[in-house]
mmCIF file of C-alpha atoms in Angstrom:
data_model
loop_
_atom_site.group_PDB
_atom_site.id
_atom_site.type_symbol
_atom_site.label_atom_id
_atom_site.label_comp_id
_atom_site.label_asym_id
_atom_site.label_seq_id
_atom_site.Cartn_x
_atom_site.Cartn_y
_atom_site.Cartn_z
ATOM 1 C CA UNK A 1 0.000 0.000 0.000
ATOM 2 C CA UNK A 2 1.332 3.406 -0.958
ATOM 3 C CA UNK A 3 1.737 6.251 1.536
ATOM 4 C CA UNK A 4 -1.170 8.110 -0.058
ATOM 5 C CA UNK A 5 -3.560 5.213 0.539
ATOM 6 C CA UNK A 6 -5.527 4.297 3.658
ATOM 7 C CA UNK A 7 -7.495 1.093 4.126
ATOM 8 C CA UNK A 8 -10.564 0.784 6.327
ATOM 9 C CA UNK A 9 -12.136 -2.629 6.937
ATOM 10 C CA UNK A 10 -15.833 -3.179 7.470
ATOM 11 C CA UNK A 11 -16.490 -5.094 10.683
ATOM 12 C CA UNK A 12 -19.804 -6.391 11.957
ATOM 13 C CA UNK A 13 -19.338 -4.920 15.443
ATOM 14 C CA UNK A 14 -16.846 -4.336 18.221
ATOM 15 C CA UNK A 15 -17.067 -7.985 19.211
ATOM 16 C CA UNK A 16 -15.589 -8.833 15.788
ATOM 17 C CA UNK A 17 -12.332 -6.908 16.017
ATOM 18 C CA UNK A 18 -9.477 -8.365 13.974
ATOM 19 C CA UNK A 19 -7.551 -11.158 15.689
ATOM 20 C CA UNK A 20 -3.938 -10.360 16.497
ATOM 21 C CA UNK A 21 -1.445 -13.092 15.571
ATOM 22 C CA UNK A 22 2.336 -13.408 15.763
ATOM 23 C CA UNK A 23 2.488 -12.272 12.131
ATOM 24 C CA UNK A 24 0.276 -9.217 12.664
ATOM 25 C CA UNK A 25 -3.510 -9.330 12.484
ATOM 26 C CA UNK A 26 -6.107 -11.225 10.518
ATOM 27 C CA UNK A 27 -8.490 -9.127 8.444
ATOM 28 C CA UNK A 28 -12.085 -9.287 9.673
ATOM 29 C CA UNK A 29 -14.575 -11.218 7.552
ATOM 30 C CA UNK A 30 -18.252 -10.652 6.933
ATOM 31 C CA UNK A 31 -20.920 -13.277 6.364
ATOM 32 C CA UNK A 32 -22.266 -14.229 2.944
ATOM 33 C CA UNK A 33 -25.418 -12.083 3.166
ATOM 34 C CA UNK A 34 -23.443 -8.930 3.938
ATOM 35 C CA UNK A 35 -20.908 -9.703 1.205
ATOM 36 C CA UNK A 36 -23.614 -10.189 -1.431
ATOM 37 C CA UNK A 37 -25.418 -6.997 -0.374
ATOM 38 C CA UNK A 38 -22.140 -5.060 -0.374
ATOM 39 C CA UNK A 39 -21.372 -6.169 -3.916
ATOM 40 C CA UNK A 40 -24.838 -5.055 -5.067
ATOM 41 C CA UNK A 41 -24.503 -1.628 -3.453
ATOM 42 C CA UNK A 42 -20.950 -0.983 -4.622
ATOM 43 C CA UNK A 43 -21.481 -2.144 -8.208
ATOM 44 C CA UNK A 44 -24.348 0.356 -8.466
ATOM 45 C CA UNK A 45 -21.879 3.164 -7.761
ATOM 46 C CA UNK A 46 -18.566 1.915 -9.127
ATOM 47 C CA UNK A 47 -19.607 -0.524 -11.851
ATOM 48 C CA UNK A 48 -18.629 -4.171 -12.192
ATOM 49 C CA UNK A 49 -15.673 -5.616 -10.332
ATOM 50 C CA UNK A 50 -12.399 -6.804 -11.808
ATOM 51 C CA UNK A 51 -10.112 -9.475 -10.413
ATOM 52 C CA UNK A 52 -6.707 -8.804 -8.855
ATOM 53 C CA UNK A 53 -6.077 -12.425 -7.941
ATOM 54 C CA UNK A 54 -7.985 -15.566 -7.157
ATOM 55 C CA UNK A 55 -10.817 -14.622 -4.741
ATOM 56 C CA UNK A 56 -9.892 -10.895 -4.741
ATOM 57 C CA UNK A 57 -12.218 -8.506 -6.545
ATOM 58 C CA UNK A 58 -11.980 -4.734 -6.883
ATOM 59 C CA UNK A 59 -14.719 -2.200 -7.531
ATOM 60 C CA UNK A 60 -13.175 0.997 -8.830
ATOM 61 C CA UNK A 61 -9.798 1.866 -10.354
ATOM 62 C CA UNK A 62 -6.490 0.250 -9.440
ATOM 63 C CA UNK A 63 -5.033 3.609 -8.435
ATOM 64 C CA UNK A 64 -7.735 5.577 -6.697
ATOM 65 C CA UNK A 65 -10.645 5.186 -4.316
ATOM 66 C CA UNK A 66 -11.960 1.641 -4.438
ATOM 67 C CA UNK A 67 -13.665 -1.195 -2.585
ATOM 68 C CA UNK A 68 -11.908 -4.566 -2.380
ATOM 69 C CA UNK A 69 -13.743 -7.816 -1.642
ATOM 70 C CA UNK A 70 -11.314 -10.552 -0.602
ATOM 71 C CA UNK A 71 -12.902 -13.960 -0.088
ATOM 72 C CA UNK A 72 -11.531 -16.147 2.692
ATOM 73 C CA UNK A 73 -13.611 -19.124 1.590
ATOM 74 C CA UNK A 74 -16.515 -19.601 -0.759
ATOM 75 C CA UNK A 75 -18.906 -17.329 1.110
ATOM 76 C CA UNK A 76 -17.228 -15.043 3.673
ATOM 77 C CA UNK A 77 -15.012 -12.124 2.719
ATOM 78 C CA UNK A 78 -13.140 -9.093 3.955
ATOM 79 C CA UNK A 79 -14.455 -5.820 2.574
ATOM 80 C CA UNK A 80 -11.896 -3.047 2.403
ATOM 81 C CA UNK A 81 -12.457 0.583 1.504
ATOM 82 C CA UNK A 82 -9.209 1.955 0.068
ATOM 83 C CA UNK A 83 -8.998 5.736 0.151
ATOM 84 C CA UNK A 84 -6.635 7.574 -2.165
ATOM 85 C CA UNK A 85 -5.760 10.756 -0.259
ATOM 86 C CA UNK A 86 -4.718 12.426 -3.513
ATOM 87 C CA UNK A 87 -8.418 12.394 -4.493
ATOM 88 C CA UNK A 88 -10.693 13.862 -1.838
ATOM 89 C CA UNK A 89 -13.931 12.415 -3.219
ATOM 90 C CA UNK A 90 -16.984 13.442 -1.239
ATOM 91 C CA UNK A 91 -19.018 10.821 -3.113
ATOM 92 C CA UNK A 92 -16.685 7.954 -2.164
ATOM 93 C CA UNK A 93 -16.737 8.928 1.512
ATOM 94 C CA UNK A 94 -20.526 8.980 1.330
ATOM 95 C CA UNK A 95 -20.576 5.570 -0.371
ATOM 96 C CA UNK A 96 -18.430 4.017 2.357
ATOM 97 C CA UNK A 97 -20.652 5.476 5.090
ATOM 98 C CA UNK A 98 -23.802 4.276 3.323
ATOM 99 C CA UNK A 99 -22.307 0.822 2.739
ATOM 100 C CA UNK A 100 -21.328 0.409 6.388
ATOM 101 C CA UNK A 101 -24.697 1.706 7.608
ATOM 102 C CA UNK A 102 -26.707 -0.583 5.313
ATOM 103 C CA UNK A 103 -24.636 -3.598 6.330
ATOM 104 C CA UNK A 104 -24.894 -2.608 10.023
ATOM 105 C CA UNK A 105 -21.105 -2.425 10.211
ATOM 106 C CA UNK A 106 -18.426 -0.220 11.681
ATOM 107 C CA UNK A 107 -15.098 0.696 10.096
ATOM 108 C CA UNK A 108 -11.737 -0.475 11.443
ATOM 109 C CA UNK A 109 -8.488 1.364 10.762
ATOM 110 C CA UNK A 110 -5.351 -0.753 11.161
ATOM 111 C CA UNK A 111 -3.278 2.461 10.898
ATOM 112 C CA UNK A 112 -4.983 3.944 13.964
ATOM 113 C CA UNK A 113 -5.920 0.593 15.543
ATOM 114 C CA UNK A 114 -9.333 2.159 16.041
ATOM 115 C CA UNK A 115 -12.980 1.700 15.237
ATOM 116 C CA UNK A 116 -14.586 4.477 13.222
ATOM 117 C CA UNK A 117 -18.306 5.166 13.150
ATOM 118 C CA UNK A 118 -19.774 5.236 9.613
ATOM 119 C CA UNK A 119 -20.521 8.948 9.836
ATOM 120 C CA UNK A 120 -19.232 11.345 7.174
ATOM 121 C CA UNK A 121 -17.664 13.857 9.589
ATOM 122 C CA UNK A 122 -16.150 11.152 11.825
ATOM 123 C CA UNK A 123 -14.713 9.401 8.766
ATOM 124 C CA UNK A 124 -13.145 12.624 7.465
ATOM 125 C CA UNK A 125 -11.536 13.306 10.862
ATOM 126 C CA UNK A 126 -10.185 9.753 11.075
ATOM 127 C CA UNK A 127 -8.662 9.968 7.604
ATOM 128 C CA UNK A 128 -7.051 13.289 8.570
ATOM 129 C CA UNK A 129 -5.607 11.572 11.683
ATOM 130 C CA UNK A 130 -4.200 8.784 9.514
ATOM 131 C CA UNK A 131 -2.650 11.369 7.188
ATOM 132 C CA UNK A 132 -1.039 13.098 10.196
ATOM 133 C CA UNK A 133 0.265 9.760 11.503
ATOM 134 C CA UNK A 134 1.788 8.877 8.120
ATOM 135 C CA UNK A 135 3.518 12.219 7.614
ATOM 136 C CA UNK A 136 5.106 12.350 11.110
#
């Protein structure tokens, strides 16, 4: 991940925080119903997905704001919102907040090791905090 990118993971609640392992942390996964609904919502905004690798699908451009869906098995997947800080897209921030709200999810920032409410203003402040952390 480049220094101008920030990833936020959708999590189904504070009881589903990523597990810490010796090698770092395991990305959180969402159930099949949430994954299918997420793909429907995101494709309506960003168009069809394209494949990065086996079981890894991207909605949006390679370099830019995008949503990644990374399957851990046939039905569950991690959903990652990748923000490109070079492009301050109000629409993408709104999409991520809507997606999280519709899926009844929160956002998790590995950079801040924090949970972020899916609220536009809270999200903008968190991304500014990540930017400050990266540039220090």
